[in-house]
Coordinates of C-alpha atoms and ligand atoms in Angstrom, one line a residue:
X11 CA 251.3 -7.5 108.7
X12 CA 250.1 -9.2 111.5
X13 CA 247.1 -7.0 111.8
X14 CA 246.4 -7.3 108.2
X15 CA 245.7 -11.4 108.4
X16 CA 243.8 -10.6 111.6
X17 CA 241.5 -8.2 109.7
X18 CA 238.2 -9.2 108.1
X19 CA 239.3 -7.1 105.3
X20 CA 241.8 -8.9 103.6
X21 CA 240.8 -9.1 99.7
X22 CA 242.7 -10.1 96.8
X23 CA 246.4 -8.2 95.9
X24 CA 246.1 -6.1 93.0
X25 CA 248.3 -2.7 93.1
X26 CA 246.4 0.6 92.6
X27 CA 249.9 2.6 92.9
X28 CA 250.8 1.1 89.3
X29 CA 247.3 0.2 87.8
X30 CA 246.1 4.0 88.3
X31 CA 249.2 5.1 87.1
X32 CA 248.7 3.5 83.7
X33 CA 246.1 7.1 83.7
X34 CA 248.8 9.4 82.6
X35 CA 248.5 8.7 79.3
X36 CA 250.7 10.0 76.5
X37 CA 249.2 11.2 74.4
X38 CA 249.5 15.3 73.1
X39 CA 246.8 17.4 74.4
X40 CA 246.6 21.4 73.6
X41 CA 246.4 23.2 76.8
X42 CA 247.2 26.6 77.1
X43 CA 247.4 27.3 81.2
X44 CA 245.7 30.6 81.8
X45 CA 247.0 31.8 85.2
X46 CA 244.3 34.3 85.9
X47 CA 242.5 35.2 82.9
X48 CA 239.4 37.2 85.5
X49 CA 240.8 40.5 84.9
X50 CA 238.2 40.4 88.0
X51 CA 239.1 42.7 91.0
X52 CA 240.0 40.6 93.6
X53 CA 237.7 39.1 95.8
X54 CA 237.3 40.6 98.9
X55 CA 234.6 40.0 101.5
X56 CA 232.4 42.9 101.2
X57 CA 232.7 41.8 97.0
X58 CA 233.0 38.5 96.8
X59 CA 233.1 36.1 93.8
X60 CA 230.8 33.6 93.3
X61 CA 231.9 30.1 91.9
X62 CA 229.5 27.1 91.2
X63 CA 230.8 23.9 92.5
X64 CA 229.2 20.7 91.1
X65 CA 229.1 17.1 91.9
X66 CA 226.3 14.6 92.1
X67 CA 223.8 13.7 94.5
X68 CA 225.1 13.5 98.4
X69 CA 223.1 11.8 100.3
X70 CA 225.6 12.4 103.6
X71 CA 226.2 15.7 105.2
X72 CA 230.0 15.9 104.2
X73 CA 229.5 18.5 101.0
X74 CA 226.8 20.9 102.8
X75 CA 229.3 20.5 106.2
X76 CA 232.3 21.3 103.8
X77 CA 231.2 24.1 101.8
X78 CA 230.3 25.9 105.3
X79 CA 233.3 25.6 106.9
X80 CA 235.3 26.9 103.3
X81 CA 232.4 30.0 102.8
X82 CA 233.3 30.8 106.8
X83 CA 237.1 30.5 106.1
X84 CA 236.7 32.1 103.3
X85 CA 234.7 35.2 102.9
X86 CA 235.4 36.5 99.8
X87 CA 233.9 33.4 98.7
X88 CA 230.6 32.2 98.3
X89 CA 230.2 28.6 97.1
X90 CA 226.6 28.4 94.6
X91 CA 225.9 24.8 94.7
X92 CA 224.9 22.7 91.7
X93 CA 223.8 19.4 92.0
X94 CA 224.0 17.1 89.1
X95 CA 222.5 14.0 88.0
X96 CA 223.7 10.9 90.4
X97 CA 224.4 8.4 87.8
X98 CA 227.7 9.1 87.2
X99 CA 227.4 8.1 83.5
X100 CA 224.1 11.2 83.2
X101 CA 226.6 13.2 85.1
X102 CA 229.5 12.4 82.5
X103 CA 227.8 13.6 79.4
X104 CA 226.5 16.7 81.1
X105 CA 229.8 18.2 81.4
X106 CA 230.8 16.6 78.2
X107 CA 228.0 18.9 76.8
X108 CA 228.5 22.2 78.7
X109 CA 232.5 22.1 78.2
X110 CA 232.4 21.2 74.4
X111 CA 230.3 24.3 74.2
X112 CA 233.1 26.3 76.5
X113 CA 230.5 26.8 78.8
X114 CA 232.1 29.0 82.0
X115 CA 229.0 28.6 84.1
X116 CA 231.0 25.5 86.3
X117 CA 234.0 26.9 88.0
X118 CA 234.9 23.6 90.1
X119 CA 233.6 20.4 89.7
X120 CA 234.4 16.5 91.5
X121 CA 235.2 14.1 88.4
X122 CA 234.8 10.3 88.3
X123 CA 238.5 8.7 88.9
X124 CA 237.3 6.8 85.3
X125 CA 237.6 10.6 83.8
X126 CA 240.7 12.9 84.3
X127 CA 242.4 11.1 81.4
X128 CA 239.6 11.6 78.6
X129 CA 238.9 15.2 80.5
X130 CA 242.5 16.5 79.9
X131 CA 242.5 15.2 76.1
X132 CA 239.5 16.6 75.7
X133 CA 241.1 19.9 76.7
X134 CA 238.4 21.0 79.2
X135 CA 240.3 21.1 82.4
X136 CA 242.7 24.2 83.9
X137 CA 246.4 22.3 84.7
X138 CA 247.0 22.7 88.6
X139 CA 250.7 22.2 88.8
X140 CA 251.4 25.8 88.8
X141 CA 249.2 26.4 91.5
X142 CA 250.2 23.5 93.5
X143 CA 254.1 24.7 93.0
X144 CA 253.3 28.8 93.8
X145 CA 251.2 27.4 97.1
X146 CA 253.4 24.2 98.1
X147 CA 251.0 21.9 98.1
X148 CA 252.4 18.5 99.7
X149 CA 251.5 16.1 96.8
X150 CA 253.7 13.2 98.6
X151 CA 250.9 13.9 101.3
X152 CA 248.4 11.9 99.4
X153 CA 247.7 8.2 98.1
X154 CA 250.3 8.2 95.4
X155 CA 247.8 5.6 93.2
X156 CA 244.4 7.9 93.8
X157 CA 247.1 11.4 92.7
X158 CA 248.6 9.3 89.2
X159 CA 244.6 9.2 88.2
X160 CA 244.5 12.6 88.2
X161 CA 248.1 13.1 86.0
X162 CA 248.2 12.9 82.1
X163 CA 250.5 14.0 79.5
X164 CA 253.0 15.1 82.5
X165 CA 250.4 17.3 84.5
X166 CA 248.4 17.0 87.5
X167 CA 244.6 17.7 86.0
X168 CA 242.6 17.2 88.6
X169 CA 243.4 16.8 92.7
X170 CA 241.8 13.4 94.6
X171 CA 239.4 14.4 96.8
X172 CA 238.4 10.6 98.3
X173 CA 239.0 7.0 97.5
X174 CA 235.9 4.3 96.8
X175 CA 236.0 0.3 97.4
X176 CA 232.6 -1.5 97.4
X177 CA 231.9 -3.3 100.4
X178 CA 229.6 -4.8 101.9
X179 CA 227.0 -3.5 104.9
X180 CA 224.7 -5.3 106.9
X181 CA 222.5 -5.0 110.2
X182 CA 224.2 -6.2 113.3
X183 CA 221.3 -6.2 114.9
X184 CA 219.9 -9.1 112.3
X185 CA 223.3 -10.3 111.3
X186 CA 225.4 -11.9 113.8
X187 CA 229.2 -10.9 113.5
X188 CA 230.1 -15.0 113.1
X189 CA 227.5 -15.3 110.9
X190 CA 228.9 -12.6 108.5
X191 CA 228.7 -14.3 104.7
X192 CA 232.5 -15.0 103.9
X193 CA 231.2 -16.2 100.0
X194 CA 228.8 -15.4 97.4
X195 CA 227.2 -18.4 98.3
X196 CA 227.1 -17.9 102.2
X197 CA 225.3 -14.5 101.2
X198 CA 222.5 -16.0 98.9
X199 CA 222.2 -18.5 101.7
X200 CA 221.9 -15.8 104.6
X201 CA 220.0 -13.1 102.7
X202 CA 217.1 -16.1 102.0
X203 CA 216.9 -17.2 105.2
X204 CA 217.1 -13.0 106.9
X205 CA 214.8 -11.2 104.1
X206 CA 211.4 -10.3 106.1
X207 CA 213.2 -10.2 109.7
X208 CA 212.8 -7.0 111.3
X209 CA 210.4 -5.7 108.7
X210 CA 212.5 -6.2 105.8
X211 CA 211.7 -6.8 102.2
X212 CA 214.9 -7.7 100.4
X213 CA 217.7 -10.1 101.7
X214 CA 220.2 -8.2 99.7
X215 CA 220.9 -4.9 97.5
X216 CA 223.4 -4.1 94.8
X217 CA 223.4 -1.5 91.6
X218 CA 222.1 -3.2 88.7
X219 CA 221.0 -0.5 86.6
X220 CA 222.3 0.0 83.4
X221 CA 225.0 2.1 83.9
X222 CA 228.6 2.5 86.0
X223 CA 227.8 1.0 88.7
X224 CA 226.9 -2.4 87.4
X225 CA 230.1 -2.3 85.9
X226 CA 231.5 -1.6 89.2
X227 CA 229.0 -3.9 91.1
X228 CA 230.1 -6.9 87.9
X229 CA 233.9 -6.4 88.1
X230 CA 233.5 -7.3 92.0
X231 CA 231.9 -10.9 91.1
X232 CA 234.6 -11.4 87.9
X233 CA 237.7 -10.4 89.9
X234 CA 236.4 -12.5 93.4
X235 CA 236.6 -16.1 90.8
X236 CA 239.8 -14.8 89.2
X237 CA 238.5 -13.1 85.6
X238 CA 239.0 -9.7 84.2
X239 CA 237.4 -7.7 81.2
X240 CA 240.6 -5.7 80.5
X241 CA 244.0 -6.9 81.8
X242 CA 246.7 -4.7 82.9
X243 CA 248.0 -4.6 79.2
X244 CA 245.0 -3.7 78.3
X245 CA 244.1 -6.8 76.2
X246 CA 240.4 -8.1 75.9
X247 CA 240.5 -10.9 78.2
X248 CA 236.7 -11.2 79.2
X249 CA 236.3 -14.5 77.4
X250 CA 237.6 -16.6 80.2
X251 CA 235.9 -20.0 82.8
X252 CA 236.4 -17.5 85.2
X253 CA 235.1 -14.3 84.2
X254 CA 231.8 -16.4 83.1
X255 CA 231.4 -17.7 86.5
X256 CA 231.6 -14.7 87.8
X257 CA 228.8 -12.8 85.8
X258 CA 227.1 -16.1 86.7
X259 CA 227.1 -15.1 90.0
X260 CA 226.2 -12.1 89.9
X261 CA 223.1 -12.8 87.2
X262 CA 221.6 -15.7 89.8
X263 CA 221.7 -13.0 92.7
X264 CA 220.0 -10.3 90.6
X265 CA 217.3 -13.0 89.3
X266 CA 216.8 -14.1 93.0
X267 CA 213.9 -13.3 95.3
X268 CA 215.5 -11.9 98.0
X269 CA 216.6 -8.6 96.1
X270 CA 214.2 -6.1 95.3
X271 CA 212.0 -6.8 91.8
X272 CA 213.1 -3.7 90.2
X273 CA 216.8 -4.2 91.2
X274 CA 217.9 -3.5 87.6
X275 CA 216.6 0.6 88.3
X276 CA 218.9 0.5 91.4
X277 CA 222.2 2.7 91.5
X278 CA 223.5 3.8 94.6
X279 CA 220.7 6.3 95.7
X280 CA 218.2 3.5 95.6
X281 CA 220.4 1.2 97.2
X282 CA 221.2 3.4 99.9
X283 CA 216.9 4.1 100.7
X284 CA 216.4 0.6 100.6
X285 CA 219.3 0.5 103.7
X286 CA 218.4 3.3 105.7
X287 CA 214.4 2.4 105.5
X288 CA 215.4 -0.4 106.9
X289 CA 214.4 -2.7 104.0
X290 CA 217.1 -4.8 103.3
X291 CA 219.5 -7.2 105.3
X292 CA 222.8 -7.1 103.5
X293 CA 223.9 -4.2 100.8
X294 CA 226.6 -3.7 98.7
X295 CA 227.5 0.1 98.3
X296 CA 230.8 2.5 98.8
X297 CA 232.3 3.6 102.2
X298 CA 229.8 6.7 102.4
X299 CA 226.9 4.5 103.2
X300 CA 228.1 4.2 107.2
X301 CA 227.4 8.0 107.4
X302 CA 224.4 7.8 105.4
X303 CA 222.9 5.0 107.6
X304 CA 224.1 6.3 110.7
X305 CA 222.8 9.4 110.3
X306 CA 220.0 9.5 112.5
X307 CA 218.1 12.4 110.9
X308 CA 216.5 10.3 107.7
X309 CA 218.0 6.5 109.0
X310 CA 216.0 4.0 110.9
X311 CA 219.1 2.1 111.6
X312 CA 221.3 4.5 113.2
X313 CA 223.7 2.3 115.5
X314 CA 222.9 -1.0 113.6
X315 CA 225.4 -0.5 110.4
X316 CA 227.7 -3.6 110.0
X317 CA 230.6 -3.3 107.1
X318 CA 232.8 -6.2 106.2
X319 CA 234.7 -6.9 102.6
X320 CA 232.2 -7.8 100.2
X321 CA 231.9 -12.1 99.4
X322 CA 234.2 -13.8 98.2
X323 CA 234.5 -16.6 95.2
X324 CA 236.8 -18.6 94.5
X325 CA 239.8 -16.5 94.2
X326 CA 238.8 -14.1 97.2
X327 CA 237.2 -10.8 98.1
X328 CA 236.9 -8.5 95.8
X329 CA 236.1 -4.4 95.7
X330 CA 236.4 -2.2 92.4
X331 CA 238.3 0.8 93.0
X332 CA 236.0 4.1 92.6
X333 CA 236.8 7.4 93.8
X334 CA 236.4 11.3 92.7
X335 CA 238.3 14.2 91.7
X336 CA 238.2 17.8 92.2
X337 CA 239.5 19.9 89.4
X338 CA 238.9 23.2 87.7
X339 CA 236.7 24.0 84.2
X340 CA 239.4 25.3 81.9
X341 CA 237.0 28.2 80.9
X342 CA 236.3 29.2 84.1
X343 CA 236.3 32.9 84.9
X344 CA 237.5 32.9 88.2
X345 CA 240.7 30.5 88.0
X346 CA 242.6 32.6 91.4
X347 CA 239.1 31.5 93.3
X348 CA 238.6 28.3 92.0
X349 CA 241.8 27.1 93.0
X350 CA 241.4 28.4 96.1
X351 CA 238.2 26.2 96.6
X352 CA 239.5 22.8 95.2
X353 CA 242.7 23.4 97.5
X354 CA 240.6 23.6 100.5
X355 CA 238.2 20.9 99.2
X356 CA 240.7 18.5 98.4
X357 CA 243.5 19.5 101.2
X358 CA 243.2 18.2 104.5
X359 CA 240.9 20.4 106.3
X360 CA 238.3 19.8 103.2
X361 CA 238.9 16.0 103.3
X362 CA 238.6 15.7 107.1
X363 CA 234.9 17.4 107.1
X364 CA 234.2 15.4 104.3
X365 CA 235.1 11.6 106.0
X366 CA 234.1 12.9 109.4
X367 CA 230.3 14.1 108.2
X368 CA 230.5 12.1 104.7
X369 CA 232.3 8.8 106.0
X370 CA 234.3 9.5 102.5
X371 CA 237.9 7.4 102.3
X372 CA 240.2 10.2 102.6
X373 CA 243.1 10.0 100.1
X374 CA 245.4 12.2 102.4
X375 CA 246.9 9.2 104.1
X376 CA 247.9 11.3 107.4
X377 CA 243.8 11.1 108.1
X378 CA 243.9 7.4 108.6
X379 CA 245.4 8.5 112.4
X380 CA 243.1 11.8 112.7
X381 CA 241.4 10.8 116.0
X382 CA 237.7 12.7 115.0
X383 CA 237.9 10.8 111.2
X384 CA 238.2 7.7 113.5
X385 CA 235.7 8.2 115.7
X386 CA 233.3 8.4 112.8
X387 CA 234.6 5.7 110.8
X388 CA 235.9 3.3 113.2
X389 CA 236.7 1.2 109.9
X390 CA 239.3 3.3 108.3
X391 CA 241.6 2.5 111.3
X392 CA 241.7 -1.3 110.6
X393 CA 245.0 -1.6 108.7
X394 CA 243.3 -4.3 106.4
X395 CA 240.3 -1.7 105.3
X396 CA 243.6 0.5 104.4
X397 CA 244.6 -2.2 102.4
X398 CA 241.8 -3.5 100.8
X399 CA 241.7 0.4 99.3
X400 CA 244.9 -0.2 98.0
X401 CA 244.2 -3.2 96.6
X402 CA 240.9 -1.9 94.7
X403 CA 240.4 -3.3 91.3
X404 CA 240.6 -0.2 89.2
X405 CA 238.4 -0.3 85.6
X406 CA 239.8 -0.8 82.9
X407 CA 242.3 2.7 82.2
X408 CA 241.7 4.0 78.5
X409 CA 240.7 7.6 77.0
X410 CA 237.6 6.1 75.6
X411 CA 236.8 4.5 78.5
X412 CA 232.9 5.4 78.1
X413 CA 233.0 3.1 75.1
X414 CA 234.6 -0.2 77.0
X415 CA 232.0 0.8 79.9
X416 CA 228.9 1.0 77.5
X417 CA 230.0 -2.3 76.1
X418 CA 229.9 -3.7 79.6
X419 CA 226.7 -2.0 80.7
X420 CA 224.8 -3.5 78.2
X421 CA 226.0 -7.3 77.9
X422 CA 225.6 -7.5 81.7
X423 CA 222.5 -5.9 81.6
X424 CA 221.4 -8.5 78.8
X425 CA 222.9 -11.7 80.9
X426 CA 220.5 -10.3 83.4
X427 CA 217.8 -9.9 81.9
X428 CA 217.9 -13.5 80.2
X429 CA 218.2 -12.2 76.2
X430 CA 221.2 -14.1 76.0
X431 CA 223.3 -16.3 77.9
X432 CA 226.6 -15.0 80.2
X433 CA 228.6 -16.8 77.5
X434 CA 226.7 -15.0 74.7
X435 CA 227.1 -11.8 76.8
X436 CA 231.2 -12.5 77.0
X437 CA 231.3 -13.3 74.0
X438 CA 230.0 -10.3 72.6
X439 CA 232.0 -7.8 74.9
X440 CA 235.1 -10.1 73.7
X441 CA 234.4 -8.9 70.0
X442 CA 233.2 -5.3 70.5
X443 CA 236.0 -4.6 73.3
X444 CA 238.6 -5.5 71.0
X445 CA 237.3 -3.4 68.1
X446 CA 237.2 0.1 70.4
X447 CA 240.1 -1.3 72.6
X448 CA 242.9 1.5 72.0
X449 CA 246.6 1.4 74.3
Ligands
LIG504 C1 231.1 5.7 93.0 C2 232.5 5.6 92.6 C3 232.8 5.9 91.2 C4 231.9 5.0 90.3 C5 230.4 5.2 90.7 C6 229.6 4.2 89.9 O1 230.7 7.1 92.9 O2 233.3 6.4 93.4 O3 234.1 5.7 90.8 O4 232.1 5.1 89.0 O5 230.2 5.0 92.1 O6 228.2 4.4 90.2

């Protein structure tokens, strides 16, 4: 407790044990569980099977380091790696579109902690709980919240590979550690007076694009003054003083001049250049961006990476809860492989290369006192970073999901861009919200 208050990263309470666990819908969803439908010989080394693994863009080492160490492991395995489009929202409809059409060419694939639920209705994901009972897998091993995101109707669809919180990085050697911004309004204060120093350009970077991350990037000003969109009920409650001061925040900072022009085209991938260029003071991105910007290969700020909990407004620091998922196409034709891939990828040898080289959150909690996964992420020891996971503010948890987002996505993105005022913009969400709105 005591190291909690002593932490910079204390951020509001919020449970993502029981607000992730509102994933496990009930709804009935056909799934016939083939065991091993490959009729394939077994895989052996001098034969092995080949299973394409997708997942978006990664900008750190941690998938390339990962998939080496399971091929080596492994050699009746080869790993064919597919990389899909980054914005998670491209990268959504382009499995919606191969698994409608049954498509087998995906064997494994990493799924967007917003997904498993719509995924498993859907009926296009292979149920892991027997494999996880014939192999033993330890399932109280991992973050109880991040595993209940991958459960619906009773099953376990998908296996949590790491956790994401925004937060919020800056360079120490610009940024003085007592002069880290504690508010919104200490950050548009200190990324004025910093933007140009050392050769930068912006003050600050966030995602403003049209697409999940502002949604991400807008819950984080809306929950820091006290409003929500959805509430744990999931009622519309979007219309609120606080959720408008919020989005007012967030629309002064992207209309400011110390963040890039174009800053409604940034997602993560820009955000992250801007960073390691050197370009910007202060950025908001997820706990990958300290082995991104440390990685001295591409970064010119190796050594310089400060993180601390993103601003806070009225009510406190706030950071959405993000994360991803490894689970298994339903049609694949190599289920006996497969599984043998997402267990390795998502079990504890998997995770480690991934936070060690990938600075990803692990969600097996025993890696929080792995002395290498420190060493790379001196963060993930502070008990207060381990509780500012936990306290995440996860997105609103519906099946149709997409639909709430969308809403979102495009009334920010209007408030933005000045077509209609943040009270327009929540007004608008309040009335389309609560049409698509479904328990
Ligand atoms: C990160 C998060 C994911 C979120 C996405 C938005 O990848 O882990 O949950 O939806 O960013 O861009």
């Amino acid at each position: 407790m005591n190291l909690l208050k002593k932490s910079k990263f204390v951020v509001l309470a919020g449970s993502l044990a029981l607000a992730l666990a509102g994933c496990s819908g009930n709804n009935s969803s056909s799934s016939s569980t083939p065991d091993n439908k490959s009729g394939d010989k077994e895989a052996t080394k001098d034969n092995p099977v080949t299973l394409v693994y997708s997942r978006g863009k990664d900008v750190t080492q941690g998938t390339t380091k990962m998939v080496e160490a399971f091929e080596k492991s492994h050699p009746n395995i080869k790993i064919k790696f597919r990389e899909m489009p980054s914005d998670t929202g491209q990268q959504h409809d382009a499995y919606v579109t191969a698994f409608n059409s049954k498509s087998s060419e995906i064997d494994v694939f990493d799924l967007d902690v917003v997904w498993p639920a719509e995924f498993a209705q859907a009926d296009y994901l292979l149920p892991l709980d027997r494999y996880v009972q014939k192999d033993n897998v330890d399932l109280d091993a991992y973050n109880q919240g991040a595993l209940a995101a991958g459960q619906y109707n009773g099953k376990q669809w998908t296996i949590p590979k790491f956790i994401d919180a925004g937060l919020l990085f800056y360079r120490k050697d610009l940024v003085k550690e007592d002069e880290v911004p504690k508010t919104w309004d200490d950050l548009i204060k200190l990324a004025k007076e910093k933007k140009g120093q050392g050769g930068t350009k912006f003050g600050y970077v966030f995602q403003a694009k049209q697409y999940e991350g502002l949604v991400c990037d807008a819950m984080e000003f809306v929950a820091s003054y006290g409003g929500q969109f959805v509430n744990e009920k999931n009622e519309v409650v979007v219309n609120s003083p606080e959720t408008i001061k919020g989005l007012k925040k967030l629309v002064e900072i992207a209309k400011s001049d110390f963040v890039p022009k174009n800053v409604t085209n940034f997602t993560e991938i820009e955000s992250d250049q801007a960073f390691i260029e050197g370009q910007t003071a202060f950025l908001r991105n997820w706990p990958y961006e300290f082995a991104s910007a440390n990685d001295k290969s591409k970064s010119k700020i190796a050594d310089k990476v400060g993180i601390a909990p993103l601003p806070a407004g009225d009510k406190g620091s706030a950071a959405t809860l993000g994360g991803w998922q490894a689970g298994i196409n339903k049609n694949t034709k190599h289920p006996k492989e497969a599984w043998e891939f997402l267990k390795y990828m998502a079990g504890a040898e998997g995770q480690k290369i991934d936070a060690v080289f990938g600075g990803h959150a692990p969600t097996i909690l025993s890696l929080y006192d792995d002395k290498e996964v420190l060493k790379a992420n001196p963060t993930f020891g502070d008990k207060g970073f381990q509780e500012g996971l936990n306290a995440a503010v996860p997105r609103p948890v519906a099946a149709n999901y997409q639909e709430i987002s969308q809403i979102i996505q495009i009334e920010v993105s209007k408030a933005i861009s000045g077509s209609e005022t943040v009270e327009e913009a929540v007004k608008n969400m309040e009335t389309q919200m609560k049409a698509k709105i479904k328990a």
